[in-house]
Amino acid sequence: MAGTRWRVGGWLLTAAMLTAAANGTPTADQEHAAMMRQLGITALRPGASGDPEAPNAANYDPAKANPYPVWPDLLTMADGRRVTTPDMWRRERRPELVALFEREIYGRVPADVPAVAWRVESADREFIAGRPVVAQQLVGHVDSRAAPQIPVDIRATLVLPAGARGPVPVLIMFAPARYPVPSLPDAREAERLDAAMKAALLQRDPSLATIFAAHPGFAFVEPSGFPPAPPRDERVARLVADGWGVALLDTATIQADDGAGLRAGIIGLANRGRARTPEQWGALRAWGWGASRLLDYLATRSEVDAAHVGIEGVSRWGKAALVAAAFDERFAMVLIGSSGEGGVKPHRRNFGEQVENLAGAGSHHWMAGNFLKYAAETGRFGRKTAADMPVEAHEMLALVAPRLAFVSYGVPEAGDALWLDQQGSYMATVAAGRAWTLLGAHDLGRGNDYRAALLPPVGTALLDGELAWRQHDGGHTDGPNMPYFLRWADAKIGHRPPR
């Protein structure tokens, strides 16, 4: 039944699509088709395939990687004027770029998004990297009175050093919100819990007494041991050991990573359950909005150095981290891990993932609806490609300037696929550096000629400037770069790790 298809009114439908339609919730394919109709698109080009034998296999030939070698000039206004001063950047060029990225790529946040009220749901005293911390489960309740059928409760886990002498820098990480090293019961607590569980089971099934008698040493609940278990994420341990706080922000509680969820989550709530219009925000922008709302809350905590809060993410969360830092200048730093297309990778590069991949039904929800135009083969406005985009990835990265930005990648051999275009992302980082130097900061120190930029050897740490790059020898993670990020960020913000 699951594979059955029906043709209704010219549309090819699956059982899942019909079930969703019957429940009043459009599927991802239906939302995608509806956006195409809004835009007047009649056909999209297919995305590049990861199958090397496919007719549309992704290109990995460097000789074919730059069909559109001329990118928009970072320091030229749309009317042709050159940007020559920091004041002109701040007053004219940056707002111009922000408006273009909002309208064409990531989408605008509606002006009337409901407010968020944060509360501490629970707290746990833990030991991480041999240091005592206080971990708290936070809930950010979004006012849903305008659409009560669409509840949104943002979840995050805040981990702060216990007994710090003053406010500490904090890195917000897009990750599941859970306690890193949950505390365990001591011997007396474990004995009570075990006895209670056994008594409850015996009450339901007295015959279990023979099993318990045969295994007198068995316990459902064991007391905590020493040393404590390592955290689920080693990056958290490194941050805590360096004297930082960590906030784990669960993007699924902000907006689902699914095109079928666009009428729920914060996007659906802001739209009162209606469909998006082409210029409205996608999931990447929504996740960034959620990070900004968590930053609002962190600024109220005396334990947090609100002037030095950063944002981090890997893969799709790397894209979201860039989006958060680019649009919200309160973020002091960003660690962008393996972001690929829609992140630091240039849209105009024909290498690995393409604009057409993100414009397809599986990923379109990340972006503004207008993004689909640049994968259109036919439509009321004709054919468009990435070359028609008014902006490019280096300009998005430049919106972070002159703040701290660390671009991280791994290597294909370890799992950070060529699909992500490490070379192209390095080119974009080089090109973005002009914004840092214009604003009196330092870039990679490798010049700004992106067309001549060659990926440096793996492990080369370009960390002297406020814009930084390092490709580690690991896979699809920024974990191996976390020690380098911390040393770099500590030096830039004047943070001293505890002894």
Coordinates of C-alpha atoms in Angstrom, one line a residue:
M1 CA 0.0 0.0 0.0
A2 CA 2.8 2.4 0.9
G3 CA 4.1 2.3 -2.7
T4 CA 0.7 2.8 -4.3
R5 CA 0.3 6.0 -6.3
W6 CA -2.8 7.6 -7.7
R7 CA -3.2 10.4 -10.3
V8 CA -5.7 13.0 -9.2
G9 CA -6.3 16.3 -11.0
G10 CA -3.0 16.0 -12.9
W11 CA -1.0 15.4 -9.6
L12 CA 0.7 12.1 -8.9
L13 CA -0.1 11.3 -5.2
T14 CA 1.2 8.7 -2.8
A15 CA -0.7 7.1 0.1
A16 CA 1.2 9.2 2.5
M17 CA 0.3 12.4 0.7
L18 CA -3.4 11.5 0.6
T19 CA -3.3 10.7 4.3
A20 CA -1.7 14.1 5.1
A21 CA -4.1 15.9 2.9
A22 CA -7.0 14.2 4.6
N23 CA -5.6 15.4 7.9
G24 CA -5.4 18.9 6.6
T25 CA -1.6 19.0 6.8
P26 CA 0.2 19.5 3.4
T27 CA 3.1 17.2 2.7
A28 CA 6.6 18.5 1.9
D29 CA 5.9 17.8 -1.8
Q30 CA 2.6 19.7 -1.7
E31 CA 4.2 22.7 0.1
H32 CA 6.9 22.6 -2.5
A33 CA 4.5 22.5 -5.4
A34 CA 2.4 25.3 -3.9
M35 CA 5.4 27.5 -3.7
M36 CA 6.3 26.8 -7.3
R37 CA 2.8 27.9 -8.3
Q38 CA 3.1 31.1 -6.3
L39 CA 6.3 31.8 -8.2
G40 CA 5.0 30.8 -11.5
I41 CA 7.7 28.1 -11.9
T42 CA 6.7 25.2 -14.2
A43 CA 9.9 23.2 -14.1
L44 CA 12.9 23.0 -11.8
R45 CA 16.3 21.5 -12.8
P46 CA 17.1 18.4 -10.8
G47 CA 19.8 18.6 -8.2
A48 CA 23.2 17.0 -8.6
S49 CA 23.3 13.3 -7.7
G50 CA 25.7 11.7 -5.3
D51 CA 25.7 8.6 -7.6
P52 CA 28.7 8.9 -9.9
E53 CA 26.9 6.8 -12.5
A54 CA 23.8 9.0 -12.6
P55 CA 23.2 11.2 -15.7
N56 CA 23.2 14.3 -13.4
A57 CA 26.1 13.1 -11.2
A58 CA 27.7 15.8 -9.1
N59 CA 30.8 17.4 -10.7
Y60 CA 34.1 16.9 -8.9
D61 CA 36.4 18.0 -11.8
P62 CA 38.1 21.3 -10.7
A63 CA 38.3 22.3 -14.4
K64 CA 34.5 22.4 -14.6
A65 CA 33.9 23.9 -11.2
N66 CA 33.7 27.6 -12.0
P67 CA 31.2 28.2 -14.8
Y68 CA 30.4 31.6 -13.3
P69 CA 33.9 32.8 -12.2
V70 CA 32.9 36.4 -11.6
W71 CA 31.1 36.8 -8.3
P72 CA 29.3 40.0 -7.1
D73 CA 31.7 42.5 -5.8
L74 CA 31.5 42.7 -2.0
L75 CA 32.4 46.4 -1.9
T76 CA 30.3 47.7 -4.7
M77 CA 26.8 49.0 -4.1
A78 CA 23.9 47.9 -6.4
D79 CA 24.0 51.4 -8.0
G80 CA 27.7 50.9 -8.8
R81 CA 29.2 53.1 -6.1
R82 CA 32.3 51.8 -4.4
V83 CA 32.3 51.2 -0.7
T84 CA 35.4 53.0 0.7
T85 CA 34.8 53.6 4.4
P86 CA 33.6 51.7 7.4
D87 CA 30.7 54.2 7.8
M88 CA 29.5 53.5 4.2
W89 CA 29.6 49.8 4.9
R90 CA 27.6 50.1 8.1
R91 CA 25.0 52.6 6.8
E92 CA 24.6 51.5 3.2
R93 CA 26.3 48.3 2.0
R94 CA 25.5 46.0 5.0
P95 CA 21.8 46.9 5.1
E96 CA 21.6 46.5 1.3
L97 CA 23.1 43.0 1.5
V98 CA 20.9 42.1 4.5
A99 CA 17.8 43.0 2.5
L100 CA 18.9 41.0 -0.5
F101 CA 19.7 37.9 1.5
E102 CA 16.4 38.2 3.4
R103 CA 14.3 38.6 0.2
E104 CA 16.1 36.1 -2.1
I105 CA 17.9 33.5 0.0
Y106 CA 16.9 32.9 3.7
G107 CA 13.7 34.8 4.1
R108 CA 12.3 37.6 6.2
V109 CA 11.3 37.2 9.8
P110 CA 7.7 38.6 10.2
A111 CA 7.5 41.8 12.2
D112 CA 4.9 40.3 14.6
V113 CA 6.5 37.1 15.7
P114 CA 5.2 36.4 19.2
A115 CA 7.3 36.9 22.3
V116 CA 9.2 34.2 24.2
A117 CA 9.1 33.8 28.0
W118 CA 11.9 31.6 29.4
R119 CA 11.9 29.6 32.6
V120 CA 14.2 27.1 34.3
E121 CA 12.3 23.7 34.2
S122 CA 14.9 21.7 36.2
A123 CA 18.5 21.8 37.4
D124 CA 21.2 19.2 37.9
R125 CA 24.7 19.5 39.5
E126 CA 27.1 17.6 37.3
F127 CA 30.9 17.1 36.9
I128 CA 32.3 17.7 33.4
A129 CA 36.0 17.5 32.6
G130 CA 36.6 17.2 36.4
R131 CA 34.9 20.5 37.0
P132 CA 31.6 21.1 38.9
V133 CA 28.9 22.7 36.7
V134 CA 25.2 23.6 37.1
A135 CA 23.2 22.3 34.2
Q136 CA 19.6 23.7 33.7
Q137 CA 16.9 22.6 31.4
L138 CA 15.3 25.8 29.9
V139 CA 12.0 26.2 28.2
G140 CA 11.1 29.2 26.1
H141 CA 7.4 29.4 25.8
V142 CA 6.2 31.3 22.7
D143 CA 3.0 33.2 23.1
S144 CA 0.5 31.2 20.9
R145 CA -2.7 33.0 21.8
A146 CA -3.0 34.1 18.1
A147 CA -3.0 30.5 17.0
P148 CA -3.5 28.2 20.1
Q149 CA -3.5 25.1 17.9
I150 CA 0.2 25.7 17.2
P151 CA 2.1 25.5 20.5
V152 CA 5.9 26.3 20.4
D153 CA 8.1 25.6 23.4
I154 CA 11.8 26.0 22.7
R155 CA 14.0 23.7 24.7
A156 CA 17.7 24.4 25.6
T157 CA 20.2 23.1 28.2
L158 CA 22.4 25.7 29.8
V159 CA 25.6 24.5 31.4
L160 CA 27.6 27.0 33.5
P161 CA 30.7 26.5 35.7
A162 CA 29.9 26.3 39.4
G163 CA 31.6 28.9 41.5
A164 CA 33.1 31.0 38.6
R165 CA 34.6 34.2 39.8
G166 CA 32.8 36.3 37.3
P167 CA 30.6 36.1 34.1
V168 CA 31.8 33.5 31.6
P169 CA 31.7 33.5 27.8
V170 CA 29.0 31.1 26.4
L171 CA 28.8 29.2 23.2
I172 CA 25.3 28.3 21.9
M173 CA 25.5 25.0 20.1
F174 CA 22.7 23.7 17.8
A175 CA 22.2 20.3 19.4
P176 CA 19.7 18.1 21.2
A177 CA 18.8 19.7 24.6
R178 CA 19.7 17.2 27.2
Y179 CA 21.9 17.0 30.3
P180 CA 25.5 16.3 29.3
V181 CA 26.4 14.1 32.3
P182 CA 23.2 13.4 34.3
S183 CA 23.9 13.0 38.0
L184 CA 23.3 9.5 39.4
P185 CA 21.9 8.5 42.7
D186 CA 24.2 7.7 45.6
A187 CA 24.2 4.3 47.3
R188 CA 21.4 5.1 49.7
E189 CA 19.2 6.7 47.0
A190 CA 19.9 3.8 44.6
E191 CA 18.9 1.2 47.3
R192 CA 15.6 3.0 47.9
L193 CA 14.8 3.3 44.2
D194 CA 15.7 -0.4 43.6
A195 CA 13.5 -1.5 46.5
A196 CA 10.6 0.6 45.3
M197 CA 10.8 -0.8 41.8
K198 CA 11.0 -4.4 43.0
A199 CA 8.0 -3.8 45.4
A200 CA 6.0 -2.4 42.6
L201 CA 6.7 -5.3 40.3
L202 CA 5.9 -7.8 43.0
Q203 CA 2.6 -6.2 43.6
R204 CA 1.8 -6.6 39.9
D205 CA 3.2 -10.1 39.6
P206 CA 4.0 -12.0 42.9
S207 CA 5.6 -14.8 40.9
L208 CA 8.7 -12.5 40.3
A209 CA 9.7 -13.2 43.9
T210 CA 11.4 -16.5 42.8
I211 CA 13.5 -14.6 40.2
F212 CA 14.6 -11.9 42.7
A213 CA 15.5 -14.7 45.2
A214 CA 17.5 -16.5 42.6
H215 CA 19.5 -13.4 41.8
P216 CA 20.0 -11.5 45.1
G217 CA 22.8 -9.3 43.7
F218 CA 20.7 -8.0 40.8
A219 CA 19.7 -4.3 41.1
F220 CA 17.6 -2.2 38.7
V221 CA 19.3 1.0 40.0
E222 CA 23.1 1.1 40.6
P223 CA 24.7 3.8 42.7
S224 CA 26.9 6.3 40.9
G225 CA 30.6 5.5 40.5
F226 CA 33.7 7.6 40.2
P227 CA 35.0 9.1 38.1
P228 CA 31.8 10.5 36.5
A229 CA 30.9 9.3 33.0
P230 CA 32.3 11.5 30.1
P231 CA 29.8 13.8 28.5
R232 CA 27.9 12.8 25.4
D233 CA 29.7 15.4 23.4
E234 CA 33.4 15.9 23.9
R235 CA 33.2 19.4 22.7
V236 CA 31.1 20.3 25.8
A237 CA 33.9 18.9 27.9
R238 CA 36.5 21.1 26.2
L239 CA 34.4 24.2 26.6
V240 CA 33.8 23.6 30.3
A241 CA 37.5 22.8 30.9
D242 CA 38.3 26.1 29.3
G243 CA 36.0 28.0 31.6
W244 CA 33.2 28.5 29.1
G245 CA 29.5 28.0 29.5
V246 CA 27.5 26.0 26.9
A247 CA 23.9 26.3 25.8
L248 CA 22.5 23.3 23.8
L249 CA 19.6 24.6 21.6
D250 CA 17.2 22.0 20.2
T251 CA 16.2 23.2 16.7
A252 CA 13.4 20.7 16.4
T253 CA 11.5 22.6 19.1
I254 CA 11.8 25.8 17.1
Q255 CA 11.0 24.5 13.6
A256 CA 10.8 21.0 12.3
D257 CA 13.5 20.1 9.7
D258 CA 10.8 19.0 7.3
G259 CA 8.9 20.7 4.6
A260 CA 5.7 19.2 5.9
G261 CA 6.1 21.2 9.1
L262 CA 6.0 24.6 7.6
R263 CA 2.5 25.3 9.0
A264 CA 3.7 24.3 12.5
G265 CA 6.6 25.5 14.6
I266 CA 7.5 29.1 14.8
I267 CA 7.0 29.6 11.1
G268 CA 3.5 28.2 11.2
L269 CA 2.6 30.1 14.4
A270 CA 3.7 33.4 13.0
N271 CA 1.6 32.7 9.9
R272 CA -1.4 31.5 11.9
G273 CA -1.2 28.2 10.1
R274 CA -1.2 29.7 6.6
A275 CA 1.2 28.9 3.8
R276 CA 4.4 30.9 3.4
T277 CA 4.8 33.6 0.9
P278 CA 7.9 33.6 -1.3
E279 CA 9.9 36.2 0.8
Q280 CA 9.1 34.7 4.2
W281 CA 11.6 32.8 6.3
G282 CA 12.7 29.2 6.1
A283 CA 14.0 26.8 8.8
L284 CA 17.6 28.2 8.7
R285 CA 16.4 31.6 9.5
A286 CA 13.9 30.3 12.1
W287 CA 16.7 28.4 13.9
G288 CA 18.8 31.5 13.9
W289 CA 15.8 33.5 15.3
G290 CA 15.6 30.9 18.1
A291 CA 19.3 31.4 18.9
S292 CA 18.7 35.1 19.1
R293 CA 15.8 34.6 21.6
L294 CA 18.1 32.4 23.7
L295 CA 20.7 35.2 23.6
D296 CA 18.0 37.5 24.9
Y297 CA 17.6 35.3 27.9
L298 CA 21.3 34.7 28.5
A299 CA 21.8 38.5 28.6
T300 CA 19.6 38.5 31.8
R301 CA 21.8 36.0 33.6
S302 CA 24.5 37.5 35.8
E303 CA 26.7 34.4 35.3
V304 CA 27.0 35.0 31.6
D305 CA 29.3 37.4 29.9
A306 CA 26.7 38.7 27.4
A307 CA 29.2 40.6 25.4
H308 CA 30.9 37.3 24.5
V309 CA 28.2 34.9 23.5
G310 CA 28.9 32.8 20.3
I311 CA 27.0 30.5 18.1
E312 CA 28.1 27.1 16.6
G313 CA 26.8 24.5 14.3
V314 CA 27.8 21.7 11.9
S315 CA 26.3 20.8 8.5
R316 CA 22.8 22.2 8.2
W317 CA 23.3 23.7 11.7
G318 CA 26.6 25.2 10.3
K319 CA 24.4 27.0 7.8
A320 CA 22.1 28.1 10.6
A321 CA 25.0 29.3 12.8
L322 CA 26.2 31.5 9.9
V323 CA 22.6 32.8 9.4
A324 CA 22.3 33.6 13.1
A325 CA 25.6 35.5 13.4
A326 CA 25.1 37.3 10.1
F327 CA 21.7 38.8 10.9
D328 CA 22.2 39.3 14.7
E329 CA 25.2 41.5 15.4
R330 CA 25.0 40.8 19.1
F331 CA 26.7 37.4 18.6
A332 CA 30.4 38.0 19.3
M333 CA 31.7 35.0 17.4
V334 CA 30.6 32.1 15.2
L335 CA 32.1 28.6 14.6
I336 CA 30.8 27.4 11.2
G337 CA 31.3 23.7 10.7
S338 CA 31.1 22.0 7.3
S339 CA 28.3 24.2 6.1
G340 CA 28.3 23.5 2.4
E341 CA 25.7 24.8 0.0
G342 CA 23.5 27.4 1.7
G343 CA 26.4 28.2 4.1
V344 CA 29.9 29.2 3.1
K345 CA 30.0 27.3 -0.2
P346 CA 29.6 29.6 -3.2
H347 CA 26.3 29.1 -5.0
R348 CA 28.0 29.8 -8.4
R349 CA 30.4 26.8 -7.9
N350 CA 29.6 23.7 -9.9
F351 CA 31.2 21.3 -7.4
G352 CA 29.2 18.8 -5.3
E353 CA 25.9 20.1 -3.9
Q354 CA 24.2 22.8 -6.0
V355 CA 21.4 25.4 -5.7
E356 CA 19.1 22.9 -7.4
N357 CA 19.6 20.4 -4.5
L358 CA 18.4 23.0 -1.9
A359 CA 15.5 24.1 -4.1
G360 CA 14.1 20.5 -4.3
A361 CA 11.3 19.2 -2.2
G362 CA 13.6 17.7 0.4
S363 CA 15.4 20.9 1.4
H364 CA 13.4 23.8 0.2
H365 CA 12.0 24.4 3.7
W366 CA 15.5 25.6 4.8
M367 CA 15.3 28.6 2.4
A368 CA 13.0 31.4 1.4
G369 CA 10.5 30.5 -1.3
N370 CA 12.2 33.0 -3.6
F371 CA 15.3 30.8 -3.6
L372 CA 13.6 28.3 -5.8
K373 CA 13.7 30.8 -8.7
Y374 CA 17.4 30.2 -9.2
A375 CA 16.8 26.5 -10.0
A376 CA 14.0 27.2 -12.5
E377 CA 14.2 25.8 -15.9
T378 CA 10.9 27.3 -17.1
G379 CA 8.5 29.7 -15.6
R380 CA 6.8 33.1 -16.0
F381 CA 10.2 34.9 -15.6
G382 CA 12.1 32.4 -17.8
R383 CA 15.1 30.4 -16.9
K384 CA 17.3 31.4 -13.9
T385 CA 20.6 30.0 -12.5
A386 CA 22.9 30.7 -9.6
A387 CA 24.5 33.4 -11.8
D388 CA 21.3 35.4 -11.6
M389 CA 21.6 35.7 -7.8
P390 CA 22.2 39.2 -6.7
V391 CA 24.4 38.0 -3.8
E392 CA 27.0 35.3 -3.1
A393 CA 28.1 33.2 -0.1
H394 CA 31.2 35.4 0.6
E395 CA 28.9 38.3 1.1
M396 CA 26.9 36.4 3.7
L397 CA 30.0 35.6 5.6
A398 CA 31.1 39.2 5.3
L399 CA 28.0 40.2 7.3
V400 CA 29.7 38.9 10.4
A401 CA 32.6 41.3 10.1
P402 CA 34.4 42.7 12.0
R403 CA 33.3 40.1 14.7
L404 CA 35.0 36.7 15.1
A405 CA 34.3 34.0 12.5
F406 CA 36.0 30.6 12.4
V407 CA 35.3 28.5 9.3
S408 CA 35.8 24.8 9.9
Y409 CA 35.9 21.8 7.6
G410 CA 37.2 18.2 7.8
V411 CA 38.5 15.9 5.0
P412 CA 36.6 13.7 2.5
E413 CA 38.7 10.7 3.5
A414 CA 37.3 10.8 7.0
G415 CA 33.7 11.6 6.0
D416 CA 33.5 15.3 5.4
A417 CA 32.4 14.7 1.8
L418 CA 33.6 16.5 -1.3
W419 CA 29.9 17.3 -1.7
L420 CA 30.5 20.2 0.7
D421 CA 33.2 21.9 -1.6
Q422 CA 36.0 22.6 0.8
Q423 CA 37.9 24.4 -1.9
G424 CA 35.0 26.7 -2.8
S425 CA 34.3 27.5 0.8
Y426 CA 37.9 28.5 1.3
M427 CA 37.6 30.8 -1.8
A428 CA 34.5 32.4 -0.3
T429 CA 36.4 32.9 3.0
V430 CA 39.2 34.6 1.2
A431 CA 36.8 36.8 -0.7
A432 CA 34.9 37.8 2.5
G433 CA 38.1 39.1 4.1
R434 CA 37.8 42.5 2.5
A435 CA 35.0 43.4 4.9
W436 CA 37.2 42.7 7.9
T437 CA 40.1 44.7 6.6
L438 CA 37.8 47.6 5.6
L439 CA 36.5 47.7 9.2
G440 CA 39.9 47.7 10.7
A441 CA 40.1 44.0 11.6
H442 CA 42.3 41.2 10.1
D443 CA 41.3 38.5 7.6
L444 CA 43.2 35.3 6.8
G445 CA 46.3 37.1 5.7
R446 CA 46.2 35.3 2.3
G447 CA 45.0 38.2 0.1
N448 CA 41.5 38.4 -1.3
D449 CA 41.8 37.0 -4.9
Y450 CA 39.3 34.2 -4.6
R451 CA 40.0 33.0 -8.2
A452 CA 43.7 32.3 -7.3
A453 CA 43.0 31.0 -3.8
L454 CA 44.2 27.4 -3.3
L455 CA 43.1 25.3 -0.3
P456 CA 46.0 25.2 2.2
P457 CA 47.3 21.9 3.4
V458 CA 45.1 20.1 6.0
G459 CA 45.9 21.3 9.5
T460 CA 47.0 24.8 8.4
A461 CA 45.7 27.1 11.1
L462 CA 45.0 30.5 9.7
L463 CA 44.1 32.0 13.1
D464 CA 45.9 35.4 13.3
G465 CA 42.9 37.5 12.3
E466 CA 39.3 37.9 13.4
L467 CA 38.4 35.8 10.4
A468 CA 39.9 32.3 10.7
W469 CA 40.1 29.0 8.8
R470 CA 41.2 25.5 9.6
Q471 CA 40.6 22.2 7.8
H472 CA 41.2 19.4 10.3
D473 CA 41.9 15.7 9.4
G474 CA 38.6 14.4 10.8
G475 CA 35.2 13.9 9.4
H476 CA 31.8 15.7 9.4
T477 CA 32.3 17.5 12.7
D478 CA 34.1 20.5 14.1
G479 CA 35.3 18.6 17.2
P480 CA 38.9 18.4 16.2
N481 CA 38.9 22.2 15.6
M482 CA 37.4 23.0 19.0
P483 CA 40.8 23.3 20.8
Y484 CA 41.9 25.7 18.1
F485 CA 38.7 27.7 18.2
L486 CA 39.1 28.1 22.0
R487 CA 42.7 29.2 21.9
W488 CA 41.9 31.6 19.1
A489 CA 38.7 33.0 20.7
D490 CA 40.3 33.2 24.2
A491 CA 43.1 35.3 22.8
K492 CA 40.7 37.6 20.9
I493 CA 38.3 38.2 23.8
G494 CA 40.9 38.2 26.6
H495 CA 39.5 35.1 28.4
R496 CA 41.8 33.2 30.7
P497 CA 41.1 29.5 31.2
P498 CA 40.9 28.4 34.8
R499 CA 43.9 26.6 36.2

